[in-house]
Amino acid sequence: MLSKAIKAFVVSLTLTGGLAMPAAADQQQCSCRNLQSIQEELKNADYLAKFFADTAAQLKVVEDDLIEAHKDETDPDSNVSIYDRSSRKRAEIMRTFKLPYRPAHGYKGPATVDMTYGSCEQKPAMLEALRNGSQCTELADFALEHEAVHRAKCAKDTAAVYWDRLPSYFVAEEAERYREQAKATRALLKRIIDEGTVTIEAKLEPRISGPQFDVIYSYVTQSVEMEGNSSPGSDTWTLKGKTRRAGKIKNVKLAGMSCKPSGQINDDIDMALELDGLTMGLDSKSKGKPGDIKIRCKGGHGMSMRPQGEVDGGNVFADEAFTIGTDVSQDVRSLPFAKYVPSGMSVSGKNTVSVKLVCPGT
């Protein structure tokens, strides 16, 4: 027979988690204010689903090999305990186990919720502590449902049958529960982002300098509210927005003379922000509009000759973490336009793109 420790290992690894019970009095429905908690719970659930699925597959190989060996009395492994060898393999694999977040942000409940060996019961006090320790209602519900399904399966199979299974079956059951928990958490993540408003604004201040030339530019992109919603059929979605950018010269020195800049150049900007709820990437396309920059120096003046209708664009950033407020700061030397700076000139400065998730009511 499988020992209590071996049989219970999967149940005791449940980290946030099932009896249907009323919500805690002061617990709120999840909103985008809980974004970090939901993201970390999702990353944990995804990790656990994959880890346990991979583990179950490896344990099944061990178990199937020994089942075959037991059919042949001449096989050296014919008397080896299937449970023992599988559990040893499981222990070896568990040494590589490392949750992305332990605990997830804001979780204050128990690290484990055990099912009593030989029964289909869990302590109500532990389940209540799990609910009360969760950041918001839906996260608590998902964890409690996870546990409730374990108990329901045990009751359906009977406790005797449930606990008399090979280790791979316990692990496979756990993988399935975390797949379902991840699915529900991902849907929640989409909902709370859809309910909020994503805004983007940007400021680019490059400095181009060289012999007899030193200019600091300023390009300010107005804040824009991005529009669009997630889709149940895809884990990624795109938000779009239209805004304007104004470009000016902040300071300019030519041939050692301090000059006075005036005017501005203008662009219409189309933005597309791709999200999966965890990371984001931004594409931008600009189109030149009427506007000129003038420079007046001692002894003369100059004027920009920028053509209207000029189109430019491309990827601004990719694979950045999506948070309530994210400032993506880039060295302008890494941007595409830096390649076009004439030889002998240097470029420096920062491009900062601010992406915010504004929650309803704020």
mmCIF file of C-alpha atoms in Angstrom:
data_model
loop_
_atom_site.group_PDB
_atom_site.id
_atom_site.type_symbol
_atom_site.label_atom_id
_atom_site.label_comp_id
_atom_site.label_asym_id
_atom_site.label_seq_id
_atom_site.Cartn_x
_atom_site.Cartn_y
_atom_site.Cartn_z
ATOM 1 C CA MET A 1 0.000 0.000 0.000
ATOM 2 C CA LEU A 2 1.059 3.560 -0.694
ATOM 3 C CA SER A 3 2.238 5.394 2.388
ATOM 4 C CA LYS A 4 0.286 8.364 3.743
ATOM 5 C CA ALA A 5 3.107 10.778 2.904
ATOM 6 C CA ILE A 6 3.352 9.574 -0.686
ATOM 7 C CA LYS A 7 -0.393 9.532 -1.283
ATOM 8 C CA ALA A 8 -0.977 12.953 0.219
ATOM 9 C CA PHE A 9 1.837 14.828 -1.481
ATOM 10 C CA VAL A 10 -0.270 16.373 -4.241
ATOM 11 C CA VAL A 11 -3.059 17.482 -1.953
ATOM 12 C CA SER A 12 -0.614 19.132 0.419
ATOM 13 C CA LEU A 13 0.911 21.093 -2.471
ATOM 14 C CA THR A 14 -2.286 23.005 -3.137
ATOM 15 C CA LEU A 15 -1.177 26.547 -2.483
ATOM 16 C CA THR A 16 -4.328 28.654 -2.681
ATOM 17 C CA GLY A 17 -7.356 26.796 -2.544
ATOM 18 C CA GLY A 18 -12.373 24.418 -1.829
ATOM 19 C CA LEU A 19 -16.213 24.066 0.499
ATOM 20 C CA ALA A 20 -18.633 26.542 -0.938
ATOM 21 C CA MET A 21 -18.944 29.232 1.706
ATOM 22 C CA PRO A 22 -20.070 32.855 1.816
ATOM 23 C CA ALA A 23 -17.564 35.547 0.901
ATOM 24 C CA ALA A 24 -15.744 37.321 3.689
ATOM 25 C CA ALA A 25 -17.691 40.387 4.756
ATOM 26 C CA ASP A 26 -14.936 42.842 3.821
ATOM 27 C CA GLN A 27 -13.757 41.030 0.672
ATOM 28 C CA GLN A 28 -14.341 42.910 -2.568
ATOM 29 C CA GLN A 29 -14.996 41.713 -6.088
ATOM 30 C CA CYS A 30 -11.785 41.620 -8.102
ATOM 31 C CA SER A 31 -11.021 44.764 -10.092
ATOM 32 C CA CYS A 32 -8.021 46.198 -11.898
ATOM 33 C CA ARG A 33 -6.757 47.362 -8.515
ATOM 34 C CA ASN A 34 -5.949 43.670 -7.979
ATOM 35 C CA LEU A 35 -4.046 43.396 -11.272
ATOM 36 C CA GLN A 36 -0.736 42.297 -9.726
ATOM 37 C CA SER A 37 -2.383 39.634 -7.568
ATOM 38 C CA ILE A 38 -4.349 38.211 -10.491
ATOM 39 C CA GLN A 39 -1.296 38.199 -12.756
ATOM 40 C CA GLU A 40 0.821 36.377 -10.176
ATOM 41 C CA GLU A 41 -1.926 33.846 -9.419
ATOM 42 C CA LEU A 42 -2.172 33.173 -13.171
ATOM 43 C CA LYS A 43 1.579 32.691 -13.533
ATOM 44 C CA ASN A 44 1.556 30.309 -10.574
ATOM 45 C CA ALA A 45 -1.379 28.328 -11.973
ATOM 46 C CA ASP A 46 0.213 28.088 -15.433
ATOM 47 C CA TYR A 47 3.474 26.917 -13.874
ATOM 48 C CA LEU A 48 1.746 24.340 -11.686
ATOM 49 C CA ALA A 49 -0.374 22.979 -14.549
ATOM 50 C CA LYS A 50 2.692 22.419 -16.710
ATOM 51 C CA PHE A 51 4.903 21.171 -13.883
ATOM 52 C CA PHE A 52 2.392 18.562 -12.735
ATOM 53 C CA ALA A 53 1.528 17.491 -16.289
ATOM 54 C CA ASP A 54 5.222 16.950 -17.054
ATOM 55 C CA THR A 55 5.695 15.154 -13.730
ATOM 56 C CA ALA A 56 2.705 12.872 -14.333
ATOM 57 C CA ALA A 57 4.095 11.877 -17.734
ATOM 58 C CA GLN A 58 7.489 11.003 -16.233
ATOM 59 C CA LEU A 59 5.946 9.021 -13.377
ATOM 60 C CA LYS A 60 3.713 7.099 -15.759
ATOM 61 C CA VAL A 61 6.774 5.916 -17.688
ATOM 62 C CA VAL A 62 8.288 4.598 -14.449
ATOM 63 C CA GLU A 63 5.037 2.932 -13.417
ATOM 64 C CA ASP A 64 4.261 1.404 -16.830
ATOM 65 C CA ASP A 65 7.760 -0.066 -17.075
ATOM 66 C CA LEU A 66 7.388 -1.733 -13.681
ATOM 67 C CA ILE A 67 3.881 -2.970 -14.460
ATOM 68 C CA GLU A 68 5.362 -4.792 -17.445
ATOM 69 C CA ALA A 69 8.293 -6.033 -15.361
ATOM 70 C CA HIS A 70 5.883 -7.554 -12.823
ATOM 71 C CA LYS A 71 4.450 -9.736 -15.586
ATOM 72 C CA ASP A 72 7.796 -11.553 -15.981
ATOM 73 C CA GLU A 73 9.218 -13.292 -12.896
ATOM 74 C CA THR A 74 12.668 -13.377 -14.524
ATOM 75 C CA ASP A 75 12.803 -9.594 -14.875
ATOM 76 C CA PRO A 76 15.206 -8.048 -12.303
ATOM 77 C CA ASP A 77 12.490 -5.507 -11.432
ATOM 78 C CA SER A 78 9.684 -8.030 -11.051
ATOM 79 C CA ASN A 79 9.552 -7.547 -7.280
ATOM 80 C CA VAL A 80 10.268 -3.805 -7.159
ATOM 81 C CA SER A 81 7.511 -1.768 -5.534
ATOM 82 C CA ILE A 82 5.821 0.385 -8.170
ATOM 83 C CA TYR A 83 4.674 2.844 -5.520
ATOM 84 C CA ASP A 84 8.113 3.164 -3.974
ATOM 85 C CA ARG A 85 10.026 3.700 -7.212
ATOM 86 C CA SER A 86 7.443 6.140 -8.559
ATOM 87 C CA SER A 87 7.441 8.107 -5.325
ATOM 88 C CA ARG A 88 11.244 8.267 -5.356
ATOM 89 C CA LYS A 89 11.123 9.623 -8.889
ATOM 90 C CA ARG A 90 8.514 12.108 -7.768
ATOM 91 C CA ALA A 91 10.752 13.258 -4.898
ATOM 92 C CA GLU A 92 13.624 13.732 -7.343
ATOM 93 C CA ILE A 93 11.465 15.852 -9.638
ATOM 94 C CA MET A 94 10.075 17.891 -6.754
ATOM 95 C CA ARG A 95 13.561 19.151 -5.982
ATOM 96 C CA THR A 96 13.256 21.272 -9.139
ATOM 97 C CA PHE A 97 9.884 22.725 -8.079
ATOM 98 C CA LYS A 98 9.954 26.511 -7.768
ATOM 99 C CA LEU A 99 6.831 28.646 -7.963
ATOM 100 C CA PRO A 100 7.166 32.003 -9.733
ATOM 101 C CA TYR A 101 5.526 33.689 -6.724
ATOM 102 C CA ARG A 102 5.263 32.188 -3.243
ATOM 103 C CA PRO A 103 2.946 33.592 -2.177
ATOM 104 C CA ALA A 104 1.210 35.588 -4.891
ATOM 105 C CA HIS A 105 0.930 39.305 -4.160
ATOM 106 C CA GLY A 106 -1.481 40.034 -1.322
ATOM 107 C CA TYR A 107 -2.250 36.418 -0.427
ATOM 108 C CA LYS A 108 -2.212 35.931 3.359
ATOM 109 C CA GLY A 109 -3.878 32.539 3.732
ATOM 110 C CA PRO A 110 -2.387 29.109 4.472
ATOM 111 C CA ALA A 111 0.356 27.778 2.217
ATOM 112 C CA THR A 112 -1.347 24.369 2.022
ATOM 113 C CA VAL A 113 -4.805 22.910 2.482
ATOM 114 C CA ASP A 114 -4.590 19.175 3.125
ATOM 115 C CA MET A 115 -7.191 16.483 2.594
ATOM 116 C CA THR A 116 -7.245 14.074 5.504
ATOM 117 C CA TYR A 117 -5.681 10.789 4.389
ATOM 118 C CA GLY A 118 -8.212 8.025 3.941
ATOM 119 C CA SER A 119 -11.143 10.439 3.789
ATOM 120 C CA CYS A 120 -12.590 13.044 1.436
ATOM 121 C CA GLU A 121 -12.587 15.837 4.012
ATOM 122 C CA GLN A 122 -10.696 19.084 4.501
ATOM 123 C CA LYS A 123 -10.786 21.235 7.609
ATOM 124 C CA PRO A 124 -13.407 24.019 7.251
ATOM 125 C CA ALA A 125 -11.185 26.382 9.242
ATOM 126 C CA MET A 126 -8.381 25.997 6.712
ATOM 127 C CA LEU A 127 -10.744 26.616 3.811
ATOM 128 C CA GLU A 128 -12.125 29.678 5.554
ATOM 129 C CA ALA A 129 -8.579 30.946 6.117
ATOM 130 C CA LEU A 130 -7.857 30.376 2.432
ATOM 131 C CA ARG A 131 -10.862 32.481 1.427
ATOM 132 C CA ASN A 132 -10.146 35.244 3.932
ATOM 133 C CA GLY A 133 -6.494 35.341 2.890
ATOM 134 C CA SER A 134 -7.240 35.844 -0.796
ATOM 135 C CA GLN A 135 -6.980 39.303 -2.325
ATOM 136 C CA CYS A 136 -10.494 39.408 -3.770
ATOM 137 C CA THR A 137 -13.630 37.312 -4.172
ATOM 138 C CA GLU A 138 -13.019 35.585 -7.499
ATOM 139 C CA LEU A 139 -9.480 34.479 -6.615
ATOM 140 C CA ALA A 140 -10.855 32.931 -3.440
ATOM 141 C CA ASP A 141 -13.643 31.248 -5.403
ATOM 142 C CA PHE A 142 -11.219 29.732 -7.913
ATOM 143 C CA ALA A 143 -9.021 28.271 -5.180
ATOM 144 C CA LEU A 144 -12.007 26.918 -3.248
ATOM 145 C CA GLU A 145 -13.463 25.385 -6.415
ATOM 146 C CA HIS A 146 -10.100 23.708 -7.032
ATOM 147 C CA GLU A 147 -10.373 22.011 -3.652
ATOM 148 C CA ALA A 148 -14.078 21.237 -4.004
ATOM 149 C CA VAL A 149 -13.458 19.269 -7.202
ATOM 150 C CA HIS A 150 -10.781 17.199 -5.431
ATOM 151 C CA ARG A 151 -13.280 16.356 -2.682
ATOM 152 C CA ALA A 152 -16.055 15.596 -5.167
ATOM 153 C CA LYS A 153 -13.851 13.178 -7.104
ATOM 154 C CA CYS A 154 -12.808 11.473 -3.888
ATOM 155 C CA ALA A 155 -16.436 11.098 -2.814
ATOM 156 C CA LYS A 156 -17.485 9.771 -6.232
ATOM 157 C CA ASP A 157 -14.647 7.233 -6.413
ATOM 158 C CA THR A 158 -14.918 6.445 -2.672
ATOM 159 C CA ALA A 159 -12.071 7.291 -0.335
ATOM 160 C CA ALA A 160 -10.632 3.776 -0.499
ATOM 161 C CA VAL A 161 -10.313 3.847 -4.283
ATOM 162 C CA TYR A 162 -9.181 7.478 -4.396
ATOM 163 C CA TRP A 163 -6.271 6.987 -2.025
ATOM 164 C CA ASP A 164 -5.188 3.633 -3.483
ATOM 165 C CA ARG A 165 -3.937 5.126 -6.762
ATOM 166 C CA LEU A 166 -0.464 5.323 -8.273
ATOM 167 C CA PRO A 167 1.366 8.648 -7.800
ATOM 168 C CA SER A 168 0.999 9.596 -11.472
ATOM 169 C CA TYR A 169 -2.804 9.707 -11.073
ATOM 170 C CA PHE A 170 -2.602 12.148 -8.186
ATOM 171 C CA VAL A 171 -0.260 14.390 -10.136
ATOM 172 C CA ALA A 172 -2.340 14.245 -13.317
ATOM 173 C CA GLU A 173 -5.432 15.216 -11.321
ATOM 174 C CA GLU A 174 -3.562 18.183 -9.892
ATOM 175 C CA ALA A 175 -2.404 19.269 -13.357
ATOM 176 C CA GLU A 176 -6.008 19.271 -14.582
ATOM 177 C CA ARG A 177 -7.192 21.310 -11.607
ATOM 178 C CA TYR A 178 -4.532 23.959 -12.233
ATOM 179 C CA ARG A 179 -5.355 24.071 -15.950
ATOM 180 C CA GLU A 180 -8.935 24.911 -15.016
ATOM 181 C CA GLN A 181 -7.808 27.410 -12.379
ATOM 182 C CA ALA A 182 -5.507 29.105 -14.895
ATOM 183 C CA LYS A 183 -8.312 29.256 -17.458
ATOM 184 C CA ALA A 184 -10.655 30.952 -14.994
ATOM 185 C CA THR A 185 -7.933 33.337 -13.784
ATOM 186 C CA ARG A 186 -7.026 34.319 -17.349
ATOM 187 C CA ALA A 187 -10.672 35.138 -18.083
ATOM 188 C CA LEU A 188 -10.787 37.240 -14.899
ATOM 189 C CA LEU A 189 -7.625 39.070 -15.941
ATOM 190 C CA LYS A 190 -9.180 39.976 -19.296
ATOM 191 C CA ARG A 191 -12.347 41.217 -17.608
ATOM 192 C CA ILE A 192 -10.659 43.541 -15.151
ATOM 193 C CA ILE A 193 -8.490 45.048 -17.897
ATOM 194 C CA ASP A 194 -11.524 45.506 -20.167
ATOM 195 C CA GLU A 195 -13.326 47.309 -17.334
ATOM 196 C CA GLY A 196 -10.465 49.769 -16.947
ATOM 197 C CA THR A 197 -9.073 52.347 -19.374
ATOM 198 C CA VAL A 198 -5.573 52.071 -20.801
ATOM 199 C CA THR A 199 -3.877 55.398 -21.519
ATOM 200 C CA ILE A 200 -0.563 56.060 -23.260
ATOM 201 C CA GLU A 201 1.598 59.160 -23.435
ATOM 202 C CA ALA A 202 5.226 59.635 -24.419
ATOM 203 C CA LYS A 203 8.120 62.047 -24.280
ATOM 204 C CA LEU A 204 11.225 61.841 -26.439
ATOM 205 C CA GLU A 205 14.163 64.186 -25.814
ATOM 206 C CA PRO A 206 17.118 63.394 -28.066
ATOM 207 C CA ARG A 207 20.284 65.449 -28.086
ATOM 208 C CA ILE A 208 22.333 65.525 -31.264
ATOM 209 C CA SER A 209 25.769 67.058 -31.041
ATOM 210 C CA GLY A 210 28.941 67.357 -33.056
ATOM 211 C CA PRO A 211 31.443 69.951 -34.259
ATOM 212 C CA GLN A 212 29.747 73.345 -34.277
ATOM 213 C CA PHE A 213 26.337 71.757 -33.577
ATOM 214 C CA ASP A 214 24.451 70.990 -30.363
ATOM 215 C CA VAL A 215 20.656 70.629 -30.385
ATOM 216 C CA ILE A 216 18.194 69.236 -27.833
ATOM 217 C CA TYR A 217 14.809 68.302 -29.263
ATOM 218 C CA SER A 218 11.553 67.608 -27.435
ATOM 219 C CA TYR A 219 8.737 65.448 -28.834
ATOM 220 C CA VAL A 220 5.652 65.174 -26.637
ATOM 221 C CA THR A 221 2.864 62.711 -27.482
ATOM 222 C CA GLN A 222 -0.460 63.657 -25.925
ATOM 223 C CA SER A 223 -2.174 61.174 -23.627
ATOM 224 C CA VAL A 224 -4.600 58.947 -25.492
ATOM 225 C CA GLU A 225 -7.263 56.531 -24.257
ATOM 226 C CA MET A 226 -6.837 53.217 -26.046
ATOM 227 C CA GLU A 227 -9.938 51.420 -27.285
ATOM 228 C CA GLY A 228 -10.756 47.750 -27.744
ATOM 229 C CA ASN A 229 -11.574 44.627 -25.763
ATOM 230 C CA SER A 230 -10.254 41.142 -25.259
ATOM 231 C CA SER A 231 -11.714 38.131 -27.023
ATOM 232 C CA PRO A 232 -12.747 34.831 -25.383
ATOM 233 C CA GLY A 233 -11.184 33.016 -28.340
ATOM 234 C CA SER A 234 -7.692 34.460 -28.023
ATOM 235 C CA ASP A 235 -5.183 35.080 -25.257
ATOM 236 C CA THR A 236 -3.932 38.245 -26.983
ATOM 237 C CA TRP A 237 -5.801 41.333 -28.088
ATOM 238 C CA THR A 238 -5.057 44.785 -29.491
ATOM 239 C CA LEU A 239 -6.034 48.229 -28.223
ATOM 240 C CA LYS A 240 -5.896 51.151 -30.654
ATOM 241 C CA GLY A 241 -5.756 54.904 -30.265
ATOM 242 C CA LYS A 242 -5.171 58.101 -32.216
ATOM 243 C CA THR A 243 -3.311 61.091 -30.824
ATOM 244 C CA ARG A 244 -0.932 63.925 -31.746
ATOM 245 C CA ARG A 245 2.734 64.640 -31.202
ATOM 246 C CA ALA A 246 4.377 68.058 -31.056
ATOM 247 C CA GLY A 247 8.088 68.483 -31.753
ATOM 248 C CA LYS A 248 10.127 71.468 -30.659
ATOM 249 C CA ILE A 249 13.749 72.481 -30.184
ATOM 250 C CA LYS A 250 14.521 73.169 -26.515
ATOM 251 C CA ASN A 251 18.084 74.396 -26.920
ATOM 252 C CA VAL A 252 20.355 74.968 -29.856
ATOM 253 C CA LYS A 253 23.933 76.118 -30.334
ATOM 254 C CA LEU A 254 25.434 76.561 -33.774
ATOM 255 C CA ALA A 255 29.059 77.469 -34.297
ATOM 256 C CA GLY A 256 29.302 78.416 -30.628
ATOM 257 C CA MET A 257 26.319 80.776 -30.813
ATOM 258 C CA SER A 258 23.228 80.355 -28.631
ATOM 259 C CA CYS A 259 20.241 80.549 -30.916
ATOM 260 C CA LYS A 260 16.539 81.077 -30.259
ATOM 261 C CA PRO A 261 14.178 78.346 -31.520
ATOM 262 C CA SER A 262 10.470 78.842 -32.173
ATOM 263 C CA GLY A 263 7.554 76.982 -33.736
ATOM 264 C CA GLN A 264 6.883 73.263 -33.764
ATOM 265 C CA ILE A 265 6.371 70.315 -36.062
ATOM 266 C CA ASN A 266 3.239 68.207 -35.705
ATOM 267 C CA ASP A 267 2.318 64.578 -36.301
ATOM 268 C CA ASP A 268 -0.835 62.515 -36.181
ATOM 269 C CA ILE A 269 -0.054 59.277 -34.325
ATOM 270 C CA ASP A 270 -1.784 55.901 -34.635
ATOM 271 C CA MET A 271 -0.961 53.511 -31.798
ATOM 272 C CA ALA A 272 -1.607 49.782 -31.429
ATOM 273 C CA LEU A 273 -0.950 48.114 -28.074
ATOM 274 C CA GLU A 274 -0.926 44.319 -28.058
ATOM 275 C CA LEU A 275 -1.686 42.673 -24.715
ATOM 276 C CA ASP A 276 -1.953 39.236 -23.204
ATOM 277 C CA GLY A 277 -2.698 40.602 -19.735
ATOM 278 C CA LEU A 278 0.865 39.965 -18.563
ATOM 279 C CA THR A 279 3.056 41.594 -21.191
ATOM 280 C CA MET A 280 2.571 44.205 -23.894
ATOM 281 C CA GLY A 281 4.060 45.492 -27.123
ATOM 282 C CA LEU A 282 3.476 48.850 -28.816
ATOM 283 C CA ASP A 283 3.517 49.843 -32.478
ATOM 284 C CA SER A 284 3.223 53.444 -33.607
ATOM 285 C CA LYS A 285 2.728 55.132 -36.985
ATOM 286 C CA SER A 286 3.142 58.882 -37.534
ATOM 287 C CA LYS A 287 2.014 61.183 -40.342
ATOM 288 C CA GLY A 288 3.445 64.690 -40.710
ATOM 289 C CA LYS A 289 1.041 67.618 -40.416
ATOM 290 C CA PRO A 290 1.490 71.383 -41.010
ATOM 291 C CA GLY A 291 4.114 72.934 -38.765
ATOM 292 C CA ASP A 292 7.639 74.323 -38.947
ATOM 293 C CA ILE A 293 10.520 75.102 -36.649
ATOM 294 C CA LYS A 294 12.506 78.326 -36.938
ATOM 295 C CA ILE A 295 15.913 79.161 -35.536
ATOM 296 C CA ARG A 296 17.244 82.704 -35.115
ATOM 297 C CA CYS A 297 20.927 83.182 -34.391
ATOM 298 C CA LYS A 298 23.134 86.233 -34.264
ATOM 299 C CA GLY A 299 23.648 87.314 -37.834
ATOM 300 C CA GLY A 300 20.968 85.097 -39.430
ATOM 301 C CA HIS A 301 18.131 82.616 -39.137
ATOM 302 C CA GLY A 302 16.970 79.248 -40.465
ATOM 303 C CA MET A 303 13.756 77.314 -40.993
ATOM 304 C CA SER A 304 12.869 73.636 -41.204
ATOM 305 C CA MET A 305 11.791 72.237 -44.574
ATOM 306 C CA ARG A 306 9.990 69.154 -43.346
ATOM 307 C CA PRO A 307 7.575 67.736 -45.939
ATOM 308 C CA GLN A 308 3.927 67.347 -44.897
ATOM 309 C CA GLY A 309 2.359 63.904 -45.116
ATOM 310 C CA GLU A 310 5.628 62.181 -44.278
ATOM 311 C CA VAL A 311 4.887 58.721 -42.838
ATOM 312 C CA ASP A 312 7.053 56.828 -40.385
ATOM 313 C CA GLY A 313 6.580 54.182 -37.723
ATOM 314 C CA GLY A 314 7.330 50.746 -36.388
ATOM 315 C CA ASN A 315 7.693 48.864 -33.132
ATOM 316 C CA VAL A 316 8.217 51.081 -30.085
ATOM 317 C CA PHE A 317 8.721 48.251 -27.568
ATOM 318 C CA ALA A 318 7.899 44.566 -27.098
ATOM 319 C CA ASP A 319 7.567 42.070 -24.230
ATOM 320 C CA GLU A 320 7.312 44.712 -21.518
ATOM 321 C CA ALA A 321 5.519 43.877 -18.268
ATOM 322 C CA PHE A 322 1.961 45.213 -18.141
ATOM 323 C CA THR A 323 1.240 46.881 -14.791
ATOM 324 C CA ILE A 324 -1.109 49.508 -13.352
ATOM 325 C CA GLY A 325 1.494 52.099 -14.316
ATOM 326 C CA THR A 326 4.465 51.243 -16.529
ATOM 327 C CA ASP A 327 7.136 53.679 -17.679
ATOM 328 C CA VAL A 328 9.165 52.187 -20.508
ATOM 329 C CA SER A 329 12.425 54.139 -20.690
ATOM 330 C CA GLN A 330 14.683 53.707 -23.706
ATOM 331 C CA ASP A 331 18.076 55.083 -24.613
ATOM 332 C CA VAL A 332 17.508 56.999 -27.854
ATOM 333 C CA ARG A 333 20.631 55.376 -29.270
ATOM 334 C CA SER A 334 18.635 52.133 -29.440
ATOM 335 C CA LEU A 335 15.840 53.691 -31.507
ATOM 336 C CA PRO A 336 15.670 53.341 -35.313
ATOM 337 C CA PHE A 337 16.126 57.053 -36.045
ATOM 338 C CA ALA A 338 19.543 57.007 -34.360
ATOM 339 C CA LYS A 339 20.845 55.060 -37.369
ATOM 340 C CA TYR A 340 20.265 58.095 -39.559
ATOM 341 C CA VAL A 341 22.318 60.528 -37.491
ATOM 342 C CA PRO A 342 25.189 61.731 -39.753
ATOM 343 C CA SER A 343 28.656 60.332 -39.217
ATOM 344 C CA GLY A 344 30.667 62.393 -36.787
ATOM 345 C CA MET A 345 27.588 63.347 -34.757
ATOM 346 C CA SER A 346 26.553 61.768 -31.466
ATOM 347 C CA VAL A 347 23.073 61.156 -30.094
ATOM 348 C CA SER A 348 21.922 60.809 -26.489
ATOM 349 C CA GLY A 349 18.787 61.181 -24.395
ATOM 350 C CA LYS A 350 15.749 59.201 -23.331
ATOM 351 C CA ASN A 351 12.446 58.121 -24.800
ATOM 352 C CA THR A 352 9.823 57.469 -22.110
ATOM 353 C CA VAL A 353 6.486 55.848 -22.868
ATOM 354 C CA SER A 354 3.974 55.798 -20.002
ATOM 355 C CA VAL A 355 1.233 53.165 -20.080
ATOM 356 C CA LYS A 356 -1.411 53.310 -17.364
ATOM 357 C CA LEU A 357 -4.421 51.192 -16.485
ATOM 358 C CA VAL A 358 -7.001 53.542 -14.979
ATOM 359 C CA CYS A 359 -9.525 51.678 -12.817
ATOM 360 C CA PRO A 360 -13.223 52.631 -12.825
ATOM 361 C CA GLY A 361 -14.022 55.222 -10.202
ATOM 362 C CA THR A 362 -10.503 56.649 -9.999
#
